[in-house]
Coordinates of C-alpha atoms in Angstrom, one line a residue:
Chain A
M1 CA -22.8 4.4 -42.0
R2 CA -20.5 5.1 -38.6
R3 CA -17.3 7.0 -39.3
A4 CA -14.2 4.8 -39.7
P5 CA -13.0 4.6 -36.6
W6 CA -9.2 6.6 -38.0
I7 CA -7.5 6.5 -34.2
P8 CA -7.8 2.2 -34.7
I9 CA -6.8 2.4 -37.3
V10 CA -3.6 4.6 -36.8
I11 CA -2.5 2.6 -34.0
I12 CA -2.8 -0.4 -36.1
S13 CA -0.7 0.9 -38.8
T14 CA 2.2 2.3 -36.2
M15 CA 2.5 -1.3 -35.1
L16 CA 2.1 -3.0 -38.5
A17 CA 4.8 -0.1 -39.4
M18 CA 7.1 -1.3 -36.1
A19 CA 6.7 -5.1 -36.7
L20 CA 7.6 -4.6 -41.0
F21 CA 10.3 -2.1 -40.4
A22 CA 11.4 -3.8 -36.8
P23 CA 15.3 -3.1 -37.3
L24 CA 14.7 0.2 -39.3
L25 CA 13.3 1.6 -36.4
A26 CA 14.5 0.1 -33.1
P27 CA 17.5 2.1 -32.1
Y28 CA 19.2 -0.8 -29.8
S29 CA 18.9 -4.6 -30.7
P30 CA 16.4 -6.8 -29.2
I31 CA 18.4 -9.0 -27.3
D32 CA 22.0 -7.5 -27.0
Q33 CA 22.3 -7.0 -23.1
T34 CA 24.2 -3.6 -21.4
L35 CA 24.3 -5.2 -17.7
R36 CA 25.8 -1.7 -16.3
D37 CA 22.5 -0.1 -17.7
K38 CA 19.9 -2.1 -15.7
L39 CA 16.0 -1.1 -15.0
L40 CA 16.9 2.5 -15.9
P41 CA 13.0 4.0 -15.8
P42 CA 11.8 6.0 -19.1
F43 CA 12.9 8.9 -19.9
W44 CA 10.0 11.4 -17.9
M45 CA 11.3 10.0 -15.3
E46 CA 13.7 11.0 -13.0
G47 CA 17.1 9.0 -13.1
G48 CA 15.9 8.4 -17.8
S49 CA 17.4 9.6 -20.0
T50 CA 16.8 9.6 -23.8
K51 CA 19.3 7.6 -24.5
Y52 CA 16.5 4.3 -23.8
L53 CA 13.1 6.1 -24.8
L54 CA 11.1 3.7 -22.4
G55 CA 13.8 2.7 -20.1
T56 CA 15.1 -0.7 -19.8
D57 CA 15.0 -4.2 -18.5
G58 CA 16.7 -6.3 -15.7
F59 CA 18.8 -7.3 -18.3
G60 CA 19.9 -3.7 -19.6
R61 CA 18.2 -4.5 -23.3
D62 CA 15.9 -1.0 -24.3
I63 CA 13.0 -1.9 -24.0
L64 CA 11.8 0.5 -27.3
S65 CA 13.3 -2.0 -28.8
R66 CA 11.9 -5.0 -27.6
L67 CA 8.4 -3.3 -28.2
I68 CA 9.3 -2.7 -31.3
Y69 CA 10.5 -6.2 -32.4
G70 CA 7.9 -7.9 -30.1
A71 CA 4.9 -6.5 -32.6
R72 CA 7.2 -8.4 -35.6
V73 CA 6.0 -12.0 -33.2
S74 CA 2.8 -10.6 -32.5
L75 CA 1.7 -9.9 -36.1
L76 CA 3.4 -12.8 -37.5
V77 CA 2.3 -15.5 -35.1
A78 CA -1.4 -13.3 -35.7
V79 CA -1.1 -14.2 -40.2
L80 CA 0.1 -17.6 -39.3
A81 CA -2.6 -18.9 -36.8
L82 CA -5.6 -17.0 -38.8
T83 CA -4.1 -18.2 -41.6
A84 CA -4.4 -21.9 -40.5
G85 CA -6.8 -22.0 -37.9
G86 CA -9.4 -20.3 -40.0
G87 CA -9.0 -22.1 -43.6
I88 CA -9.4 -25.3 -41.2
G89 CA -12.7 -23.8 -40.0
L90 CA -13.2 -21.8 -43.0
T91 CA -12.9 -25.8 -45.0
I92 CA -14.8 -27.9 -41.9
G93 CA -17.6 -24.7 -42.4
I94 CA -18.7 -25.3 -45.0
L95 CA -18.0 -29.2 -46.1
A96 CA -20.7 -29.0 -43.1
G97 CA -23.2 -27.0 -44.3
Y98 CA -23.3 -27.7 -47.7
L99 CA -23.2 -32.0 -47.0
G100 CA -24.7 -32.3 -44.2
G101 CA -25.7 -35.4 -43.5
M102 CA -23.2 -37.5 -41.4
I103 CA -21.1 -35.4 -42.1
D104 CA -22.2 -32.8 -40.6
N105 CA -22.9 -34.1 -37.9
V106 CA -19.6 -35.7 -37.4
L107 CA -18.2 -32.7 -37.9
M108 CA -20.4 -30.7 -35.6
R109 CA -19.6 -32.9 -32.6
L110 CA -16.5 -31.8 -32.8
V111 CA -16.8 -28.1 -32.7
D112 CA -19.4 -28.8 -29.5
A113 CA -15.9 -30.7 -28.1
A114 CA -13.5 -27.9 -28.9
F115 CA -16.1 -25.2 -27.4
T116 CA -16.2 -27.0 -24.1
F117 CA -12.5 -28.6 -23.6
P118 CA -10.0 -25.1 -23.4
A119 CA -8.0 -25.4 -25.6
I120 CA -5.4 -23.7 -24.4
L121 CA -4.5 -26.7 -22.1
F122 CA -3.4 -28.5 -25.3
A123 CA -1.1 -25.9 -26.2
L124 CA 0.6 -26.0 -23.4
L125 CA 0.5 -29.5 -24.1
L126 CA 2.5 -29.1 -27.4
A127 CA 4.6 -26.9 -25.7
V128 CA 5.9 -29.3 -23.4
T129 CA 6.1 -32.3 -26.1
M130 CA 6.7 -30.7 -29.4
G131 CA 9.0 -28.0 -27.5
Q132 CA 8.3 -24.5 -27.4
G133 CA 8.7 -22.4 -30.9
M134 CA 7.2 -20.8 -33.9
A135 CA 5.1 -24.3 -35.4
T136 CA 4.2 -24.9 -31.5
L137 CA 2.8 -21.8 -30.9
V138 CA 0.4 -21.4 -34.3
I139 CA -0.9 -24.9 -34.0
A140 CA -1.9 -24.5 -30.7
I141 CA -3.5 -21.3 -30.9
S142 CA -5.1 -22.6 -34.7
L143 CA -7.0 -25.3 -32.4
L144 CA -8.7 -22.2 -30.8
L145 CA -9.2 -20.8 -33.7
W146 CA -11.2 -23.2 -35.6
A147 CA -13.9 -24.6 -34.4
S148 CA -15.9 -20.4 -33.9
F149 CA -15.1 -19.8 -37.6
A150 CA -16.2 -23.3 -38.4
R151 CA -19.8 -23.0 -36.3
V152 CA -20.1 -19.4 -38.3
I153 CA -19.5 -20.0 -41.9
R154 CA -21.8 -23.7 -41.5
G155 CA -24.3 -21.2 -40.8
E156 CA -24.1 -18.8 -43.6
V157 CA -23.6 -22.2 -45.4
L158 CA -26.6 -23.8 -44.6
A159 CA -28.7 -20.6 -46.3
L160 CA -26.9 -20.2 -48.8
K161 CA -27.3 -23.7 -49.9
Q162 CA -31.6 -22.7 -50.0
R163 CA -30.5 -20.2 -52.6
D164 CA -31.8 -20.2 -56.1
F165 CA -27.6 -19.8 -57.8
V166 CA -27.6 -23.2 -56.3
A167 CA -29.8 -25.2 -57.1
L168 CA -29.3 -24.0 -60.9
A169 CA -26.1 -25.6 -60.7
K170 CA -27.0 -28.0 -58.9
V171 CA -29.4 -28.1 -62.3
R172 CA -26.6 -27.9 -64.7
G173 CA -24.8 -31.1 -62.9
C174 CA -21.5 -29.2 -61.1
S175 CA -19.8 -31.0 -59.0
S176 CA -20.8 -31.1 -55.2
L177 CA -17.2 -29.8 -54.7
R178 CA -17.3 -27.7 -57.9
I179 CA -20.5 -25.9 -56.3
M180 CA -18.6 -25.6 -53.3
A181 CA -15.7 -23.2 -54.6
T182 CA -17.5 -21.9 -57.2
H183 CA -20.8 -20.3 -56.2
I184 CA -20.3 -21.2 -51.8
L185 CA -17.0 -20.0 -51.1
P186 CA -16.4 -16.8 -53.1
N187 CA -19.9 -15.8 -50.4
V188 CA -18.7 -16.6 -47.2
L189 CA -15.5 -14.8 -47.7
N190 CA -16.8 -11.6 -46.1
T191 CA -18.2 -13.4 -43.6
F192 CA -14.8 -14.6 -43.1
M193 CA -12.8 -11.5 -43.4
V194 CA -14.8 -10.1 -40.6
L195 CA -14.6 -13.5 -38.5
V196 CA -10.6 -13.0 -39.0
T197 CA -10.2 -9.0 -37.9
L198 CA -12.9 -10.2 -35.5
N199 CA -10.7 -13.1 -34.1
I200 CA -7.0 -11.0 -34.9
G201 CA -7.4 -9.8 -30.8
V202 CA -7.9 -13.1 -29.4
V203 CA -4.8 -14.8 -31.2
I204 CA -3.0 -11.7 -29.9
V205 CA -3.8 -12.2 -26.1
A206 CA -3.7 -16.1 -26.7
E207 CA 0.2 -15.4 -27.9
A208 CA 0.7 -13.7 -25.3
S209 CA -1.0 -15.6 -22.5
L210 CA 0.9 -18.3 -23.5
S211 CA 4.5 -16.7 -24.2
F212 CA 3.8 -15.7 -20.2
L213 CA 3.5 -19.2 -19.0
G214 CA 6.4 -20.6 -20.3
A215 CA 5.0 -22.0 -23.7
G216 CA 6.0 -19.6 -25.8
I217 CA 8.5 -18.6 -28.4
P218 CA 11.3 -18.9 -26.6
P219 CA 13.4 -16.5 -24.8
P220 CA 16.0 -14.4 -25.4
T221 CA 13.4 -13.3 -29.0
P222 CA 11.5 -10.5 -27.6
T223 CA 7.7 -10.7 -27.2
W224 CA 5.4 -8.5 -25.4
G225 CA 4.0 -11.8 -23.4
L226 CA 7.2 -13.0 -22.3
M227 CA 8.8 -8.7 -21.7
I228 CA 5.6 -8.6 -19.2
S229 CA 6.8 -12.3 -17.7
E230 CA 9.7 -10.8 -16.7
G231 CA 9.0 -7.9 -15.6
R232 CA 6.6 -9.3 -13.6
G233 CA 9.0 -9.8 -10.6
R234 CA 10.3 -6.7 -10.7
I235 CA 7.0 -4.4 -10.9
A236 CA 7.9 -2.9 -6.9
S237 CA 11.2 -1.4 -8.0
A238 CA 10.5 -1.3 -11.6
W239 CA 7.4 -1.0 -12.9
W240 CA 8.1 -0.3 -16.7
V241 CA 9.0 -3.5 -17.7
A242 CA 6.6 -4.9 -17.2
L243 CA 4.0 -2.4 -17.7
I244 CA 4.7 -1.2 -21.3
P245 CA 4.6 -4.3 -22.7
G246 CA 0.7 -4.8 -21.4
I247 CA -0.3 -1.2 -22.5
A248 CA 1.0 -2.0 -26.3
I249 CA -1.0 -5.3 -25.9
T250 CA -4.2 -3.6 -25.2
L251 CA -4.1 -0.4 -27.7
L252 CA -3.7 -3.3 -30.0
V253 CA -5.7 -5.9 -29.3
L254 CA -8.6 -2.7 -28.7
S255 CA -7.7 -1.0 -32.1
V256 CA -8.2 -4.3 -34.1
N257 CA -11.3 -4.7 -32.0
L258 CA -13.0 -1.6 -32.3
F259 CA -11.9 -2.2 -36.5
G260 CA -13.3 -5.4 -36.3
D261 CA -16.8 -3.9 -35.0
W262 CA -16.7 -1.3 -38.3
L263 CA -15.7 -3.7 -40.6
R264 CA -18.7 -6.2 -39.7
D265 CA -21.1 -3.3 -40.0
R266 CA -19.9 -2.2 -43.3
L267 CA -20.0 -6.1 -44.2
D268 CA -22.0 -7.7 -42.6
P269 CA -24.9 -6.4 -40.1
R270 CA -26.0 -9.9 -40.0
L271 CA -23.0 -10.7 -37.9
R272 CA -23.7 -8.3 -35.5
Q273 CA -24.1 -10.5 -32.3
L274 CA -21.2 -12.3 -33.2
Chain B
M1 CA -35.4 -38.7 -19.4
Q2 CA -33.0 -41.5 -18.0
R3 CA -32.7 -41.4 -22.2
Y4 CA -31.5 -38.4 -22.1
I5 CA -29.6 -38.8 -19.6
V6 CA -28.1 -41.9 -20.2
H7 CA -26.9 -40.0 -23.9
R8 CA -25.3 -37.2 -22.1
L9 CA -23.5 -39.3 -19.8
L10 CA -22.9 -41.7 -22.9
Q11 CA -21.6 -38.7 -25.1
G12 CA -19.0 -37.2 -22.1
L13 CA -17.4 -40.6 -21.8
V14 CA -16.7 -40.2 -25.9
L15 CA -15.5 -37.1 -25.0
L16 CA -13.4 -37.3 -22.7
F17 CA -12.0 -40.8 -23.9
M18 CA -11.5 -38.7 -27.0
V19 CA -9.2 -35.8 -24.3
A20 CA -7.1 -39.6 -23.5
T21 CA -6.7 -40.6 -26.6
I22 CA -5.2 -37.3 -27.6
V23 CA -2.7 -37.1 -24.2
F24 CA -1.6 -40.2 -24.6
F25 CA -0.1 -39.8 -28.5
L26 CA 1.1 -36.0 -28.4
G27 CA 2.8 -38.1 -25.6
R28 CA 4.7 -40.0 -28.0
L29 CA 5.0 -37.6 -30.9
T30 CA 8.3 -36.5 -29.8
G31 CA 10.0 -40.1 -29.7
N32 CA 10.4 -42.0 -26.5
P33 CA 8.0 -40.7 -24.0
V34 CA 10.1 -42.8 -21.0
D35 CA 12.3 -39.0 -21.8
L36 CA 9.4 -37.1 -21.0
M37 CA 8.7 -38.7 -17.8
L38 CA 11.5 -39.9 -16.0
P39 CA 14.0 -36.9 -15.0
E40 CA 17.5 -35.9 -15.7
E41 CA 19.3 -38.0 -13.4
A42 CA 17.3 -41.2 -13.8
T43 CA 19.4 -44.1 -14.4
A44 CA 19.7 -47.0 -16.9
E45 CA 17.6 -49.2 -15.2
D46 CA 14.3 -46.8 -14.1
R47 CA 14.6 -46.4 -17.5
Q48 CA 14.1 -50.3 -18.3
A49 CA 11.6 -50.4 -15.3
M50 CA 9.0 -47.9 -16.6
I51 CA 9.6 -48.7 -20.3
Q52 CA 8.7 -52.6 -19.2
A53 CA 5.6 -50.8 -16.0
L54 CA 4.0 -48.7 -19.3
G55 CA 4.7 -52.4 -22.1
L56 CA 6.8 -49.8 -24.1
D57 CA 8.6 -52.1 -25.7
G58 CA 5.2 -53.6 -27.1
S59 CA 2.7 -51.8 -30.0
V60 CA 1.4 -48.4 -30.1
Y61 CA -1.6 -50.5 -29.2
E62 CA -0.4 -52.0 -25.9
Q63 CA 1.2 -49.2 -24.9
F64 CA -2.8 -47.6 -25.1
V65 CA -4.4 -50.7 -23.5
I66 CA -2.2 -49.6 -20.7
F67 CA -2.7 -46.0 -20.3
I68 CA -5.9 -46.4 -20.7
T69 CA -6.3 -48.9 -17.7
N70 CA -3.9 -47.5 -15.8
A71 CA -6.1 -44.4 -16.2
F72 CA -9.7 -46.4 -15.2
R73 CA -7.5 -47.2 -12.6
G74 CA -6.8 -43.5 -11.0
D75 CA -3.0 -44.3 -11.9
L76 CA -2.3 -41.2 -14.1
G77 CA 1.8 -41.5 -13.3
M78 CA 3.8 -39.5 -10.9
S79 CA 4.7 -36.3 -11.1
I80 CA 8.8 -35.6 -11.5
R81 CA 9.5 -32.9 -9.5
M82 CA 7.4 -33.5 -6.4
R83 CA 7.6 -37.5 -7.1
Q84 CA 4.2 -37.9 -5.7
P85 CA 1.3 -39.9 -7.8
A86 CA -0.1 -36.5 -9.9
V87 CA -3.5 -37.3 -9.4
D88 CA -2.9 -36.8 -5.1
A89 CA -0.9 -33.4 -6.4
F90 CA -3.8 -33.0 -8.5
F91 CA -6.3 -33.2 -5.8
D92 CA -4.1 -31.4 -2.9
R93 CA -4.7 -28.1 -4.5
L94 CA -8.3 -28.3 -5.9
P95 CA -10.1 -27.2 -3.2
N96 CA -8.1 -23.4 -3.4
T97 CA -8.7 -23.2 -7.2
L98 CA -12.7 -23.8 -5.4
A99 CA -12.6 -21.7 -3.1
I100 CA -11.6 -18.5 -5.1
I101 CA -13.8 -19.8 -8.4
P102 CA -17.7 -18.9 -6.5
W103 CA -16.7 -15.5 -5.6
A104 CA -15.5 -14.7 -9.2
L105 CA -18.9 -16.5 -11.2
L106 CA -20.7 -14.4 -8.5
M107 CA -18.5 -11.1 -9.1
A108 CA -18.8 -11.5 -12.9
M109 CA -22.9 -12.7 -12.8
A110 CA -23.1 -9.6 -10.0
I111 CA -22.0 -6.6 -12.4
G112 CA -22.2 -7.9 -15.9
I113 CA -25.6 -9.0 -15.6
P114 CA -26.1 -5.3 -14.0
L115 CA -24.6 -3.4 -17.2
G116 CA -25.7 -5.5 -19.8
V117 CA -29.7 -5.6 -18.8
V118 CA -28.9 -1.5 -18.8
A119 CA -26.9 -1.3 -22.0
A120 CA -29.9 -3.6 -24.2
L121 CA -32.0 -0.7 -22.4
N122 CA -29.6 1.8 -23.5
R123 CA -28.5 0.8 -27.0
G124 CA -27.4 2.8 -29.3
N125 CA -26.7 5.9 -26.9
F126 CA -24.0 7.0 -24.5
I127 CA -24.6 4.9 -21.2
D128 CA -24.8 1.8 -24.0
R129 CA -21.7 3.0 -25.8
L130 CA -19.6 3.1 -22.4
A131 CA -20.7 -0.7 -20.9
G132 CA -19.5 -1.9 -24.7
G133 CA -16.8 0.1 -23.9
I134 CA -16.0 -1.7 -20.4
G135 CA -16.7 -4.8 -22.7
V136 CA -14.5 -4.6 -25.6
L137 CA -11.7 -3.2 -22.3
G138 CA -12.1 -6.5 -20.9
I139 CA -11.7 -8.4 -23.4
A140 CA -8.5 -6.5 -24.8
M141 CA -6.8 -6.7 -21.5
P142 CA -4.6 -9.8 -21.2
S143 CA -5.6 -11.3 -17.5
F144 CA -2.1 -11.2 -16.4
W145 CA -1.2 -8.0 -17.1
L146 CA -4.4 -6.6 -15.4
G147 CA -3.2 -9.1 -12.6
I148 CA 0.0 -6.9 -12.7
I149 CA -1.8 -3.7 -12.2
L150 CA -3.9 -4.5 -9.6
I151 CA -0.8 -6.0 -7.7
F152 CA 1.1 -2.3 -8.9
V153 CA -1.9 -0.3 -7.5
F154 CA -2.6 -2.1 -4.5
S155 CA 0.0 -4.0 -2.6
V156 CA 2.9 -2.1 -3.8
E157 CA 2.1 1.5 -4.2
L158 CA -1.1 1.5 -1.9
G159 CA -0.5 -0.9 0.1
W160 CA -3.5 -1.7 0.7
L161 CA -3.4 -5.9 0.1
P162 CA -1.2 -8.5 -0.2
S163 CA -0.3 -9.4 -4.1
G164 CA -0.1 -13.0 -3.6
R165 CA -0.2 -16.5 -1.8
M166 CA -3.2 -17.9 0.2
G167 CA -4.0 -16.2 4.2
G168 CA -6.9 -14.7 5.4
P169 CA -10.2 -12.5 3.1
E170 CA -7.4 -10.1 1.9
H171 CA -6.0 -12.1 0.4
Y172 CA -8.6 -12.9 -1.8
V173 CA -9.7 -10.3 -2.9
L174 CA -7.1 -8.6 -6.0
P175 CA -7.6 -13.1 -7.5
V176 CA -11.1 -12.8 -7.7
I177 CA -10.8 -8.8 -9.4
T178 CA -8.6 -10.4 -11.8
L179 CA -10.9 -14.1 -12.3
G180 CA -13.7 -12.2 -12.4
A181 CA -12.7 -9.5 -14.7
F182 CA -12.2 -11.9 -17.1
L183 CA -16.0 -13.1 -17.4
V184 CA -17.3 -9.8 -17.2
A185 CA -17.2 -8.5 -20.9
G186 CA -18.4 -11.8 -22.1
F187 CA -21.3 -11.9 -19.6
M188 CA -22.8 -8.7 -19.8
R189 CA -22.3 -9.0 -24.3
L190 CA -23.9 -11.8 -23.7
I191 CA -26.6 -10.7 -21.4
R192 CA -27.2 -7.3 -23.6
S193 CA -28.2 -9.6 -26.8
S194 CA -29.9 -12.0 -25.9
M195 CA -32.1 -8.8 -23.8
L196 CA -33.0 -7.6 -27.0
E197 CA -34.2 -10.0 -28.5
V198 CA -36.8 -11.2 -25.3
M199 CA -37.9 -7.3 -25.3
E200 CA -38.9 -7.7 -28.8
S201 CA -41.6 -10.8 -28.1
E202 CA -45.1 -10.6 -27.4
F203 CA -45.1 -11.7 -24.1
V204 CA -43.6 -8.6 -22.7
K205 CA -45.8 -6.3 -24.8
L206 CA -48.5 -8.4 -23.4
A207 CA -47.1 -7.4 -19.3
R208 CA -46.9 -3.9 -20.7
I209 CA -50.4 -4.1 -21.9
K210 CA -51.2 -6.3 -18.7
G211 CA -50.0 -2.8 -16.7
L212 CA -46.7 -4.2 -15.1
S213 CA -44.8 -2.1 -14.1
E214 CA -41.7 -1.0 -16.2
W215 CA -39.3 -2.7 -13.4
V216 CA -41.4 -6.1 -13.1
V217 CA -41.3 -6.4 -16.5
I218 CA -37.2 -5.3 -17.3
W219 CA -36.1 -7.3 -14.7
K220 CA -38.9 -10.4 -13.9
H221 CA -40.1 -11.3 -17.2
C222 CA -37.9 -10.1 -19.7
L223 CA -34.1 -10.9 -17.6
R224 CA -35.5 -14.7 -16.5
N225 CA -36.3 -15.3 -20.6
A226 CA -32.8 -13.3 -21.8
L227 CA -30.7 -16.0 -19.2
I228 CA -31.2 -18.6 -20.6
P229 CA -29.1 -18.6 -23.2
V230 CA -26.3 -17.9 -20.9
L231 CA -27.4 -21.2 -19.4
T232 CA -26.8 -22.9 -22.5
L233 CA -23.7 -21.5 -22.6
W234 CA -22.0 -22.6 -19.3
G235 CA -19.8 -25.0 -20.6
V236 CA -18.1 -22.5 -22.2
F237 CA -17.5 -20.9 -19.4
V238 CA -16.1 -23.1 -17.1
G239 CA -13.1 -24.0 -20.1
N240 CA -12.7 -19.6 -19.3
L241 CA -13.4 -20.2 -15.3
I242 CA -10.5 -23.3 -16.3
T243 CA -8.3 -21.2 -18.3
G244 CA -8.3 -17.9 -16.5
A245 CA -7.5 -20.1 -13.2
I246 CA -4.1 -20.8 -14.9
V247 CA -3.1 -17.2 -15.5
T248 CA -4.3 -15.9 -12.3
E249 CA -2.7 -18.5 -9.6
T250 CA 0.1 -17.5 -11.5
V251 CA 0.0 -14.3 -11.1
F252 CA -1.1 -14.0 -6.9
A253 CA 1.2 -17.4 -5.8
W254 CA -2.2 -19.4 -5.3
P255 CA -1.5 -22.8 -4.9
G256 CA -4.0 -24.1 -6.8
V257 CA -5.1 -26.7 -10.3
G258 CA -3.9 -23.3 -12.1
R259 CA -1.0 -22.6 -10.6
L260 CA -0.2 -26.5 -10.7
T261 CA -0.9 -26.5 -14.9
Y262 CA 2.1 -23.6 -14.7
E263 CA 4.3 -25.6 -12.2
A264 CA 4.2 -29.0 -15.3
V265 CA 4.7 -26.6 -17.6
I266 CA 7.3 -24.2 -16.5
Y267 CA 9.2 -27.8 -14.8
R268 CA 8.6 -29.5 -18.1
D269 CA 6.5 -32.4 -16.1
F270 CA 5.2 -34.4 -18.3
P271 CA 2.9 -36.7 -16.1
L272 CA 1.4 -34.3 -13.7
L273 CA 0.7 -32.5 -17.0
Q274 CA -0.5 -35.3 -18.4
A275 CA -2.5 -36.4 -15.3
V276 CA -4.0 -32.1 -14.9
I277 CA -5.9 -32.3 -18.3
I278 CA -7.4 -35.6 -18.6
L279 CA -8.7 -34.3 -13.8
K280 CA -9.7 -31.0 -16.1
A281 CA -11.7 -32.7 -18.4
I282 CA -13.6 -35.3 -15.9
L283 CA -13.8 -32.3 -14.3
I284 CA -15.1 -29.8 -16.9
L285 CA -17.5 -33.2 -18.4
S286 CA -19.1 -33.5 -15.0
I287 CA -19.6 -29.9 -14.1
N288 CA -21.4 -29.9 -17.5
L289 CA -22.8 -32.6 -17.3
L290 CA -24.7 -32.3 -14.2
V291 CA -25.5 -28.4 -15.8
D292 CA -27.3 -29.8 -18.8
I293 CA -29.3 -32.9 -16.8
L294 CA -30.3 -30.0 -14.2
Y295 CA -31.4 -27.5 -17.4
A296 CA -33.2 -30.8 -19.0
Y297 CA -35.5 -30.8 -15.7
V298 CA -36.2 -27.6 -15.9
D299 CA -36.9 -26.8 -19.4
P300 CA -38.7 -29.1 -20.8
R301 CA -38.4 -28.0 -24.6
I302 CA -34.4 -29.5 -24.0
R303 CA -34.7 -33.3 -23.4
L304 CA -37.5 -33.6 -26.0
S305 CA -35.4 -32.4 -29.0

């Protein structure tokens, strides 16, 4: 058995704490501008001070505070989108796998279609038609997730369907709905949890990318993707504005993926090829 | 074979119809699509003219028919900002995107495939974990951020390469790396797992028993077969490339269709965005169809199943 990945767990916990206790941890408001203090470098560089540990951006906002509040957005979007998209995928996967036949055929065609056509295009379209915001973002990212959940869960259900306890339940006269809810569902929850962890990273990168493309949560709410986008034009004079939030994203996604790999090996080694 | 092609063609058309339907209804979701399609300074007459042209005084069903008929004629509306047909704007920019995509694919294959093979050969040891680490990092690092880092290092600090816009060969280097890196990790993981499977199979054992050199067994017998699942996932890669191009072209101010998509979003140019999405769908579906047909031609198992 592999050792628990302690470094990723510490990083994930830190980010979680940042998100939960943002108002307590952040030294400044993430939105208030202090134009007098704009584009100050981090404390270890010349001209930097411990007043703003990670420096300030073009509006004189404290980058550390924005980073801390940004964790909130990233993780909130991740939780909501994984619940919505993962839930839909789980339901479709169970229905398609258990009921089979025509329903399976139609649903799996939809899954294939979703794999062929990049969901990010619909996400951009949603942002333009519905307007930017949390709801749009969550719907958009759910679109990105459901198909892969549905496909893997369906595969699991197809195998479960052949098992004796399902046949027994049928003989005892359980309805299909009841079998799916009480016999199939509990048995795919492990797989579901593994899929959720492995997809947290996907969601965080997607959220950041959409923010970067101007289709995420609108400013001035601090999100990591938006921070990178705002700092992009100043890369020559003030690199820290764009590079620091990127480090946060990369570290978090890396940690979540390593943790997910470990969890998968613990809970369900058969999923290795995911 | 003919039946297979017709079947796949019909499938593609259904999918395209679905995309167009979704685009149409999303445009009407927020009320009057005229507000999305006209510039802010439009007059009441402009509005009336557009309402007539799109049949907006009719039922949703009538509007949908007009939308689809126009689309078939190649009319997907006028771009608000560029004041030209959205379809023309797309095809003006397409060659610029096609100029970087092959290089990015080439780079992704040139790095991803050998890395995947080497990782599979060294399963479980240090080299495998190193390759795995590169793979995970490739997924964890958002590609727009990678692009910005590349600009920072190679354009700002070292001054070796230009930071954006189109131009001579030196302008291609950073965008191609950024777009290619987007795919390397996926290629590597796929080749690795597929190689591991193939290396267990009977014909590989036979090849070894025949006394073929290890080099030939691995790089010829195994790799060839390991590439099959990669080919079947071709569609996903085309989709990834199109997504990756949006971000990459935005970072490097590359005047392709990816950047055009971004501009449509930023300037809230709904007709342009709707056209871009439908045209990209056509592009993706045609490439998929083409590859599937070629594939079925090469491998009879596909067309018979």
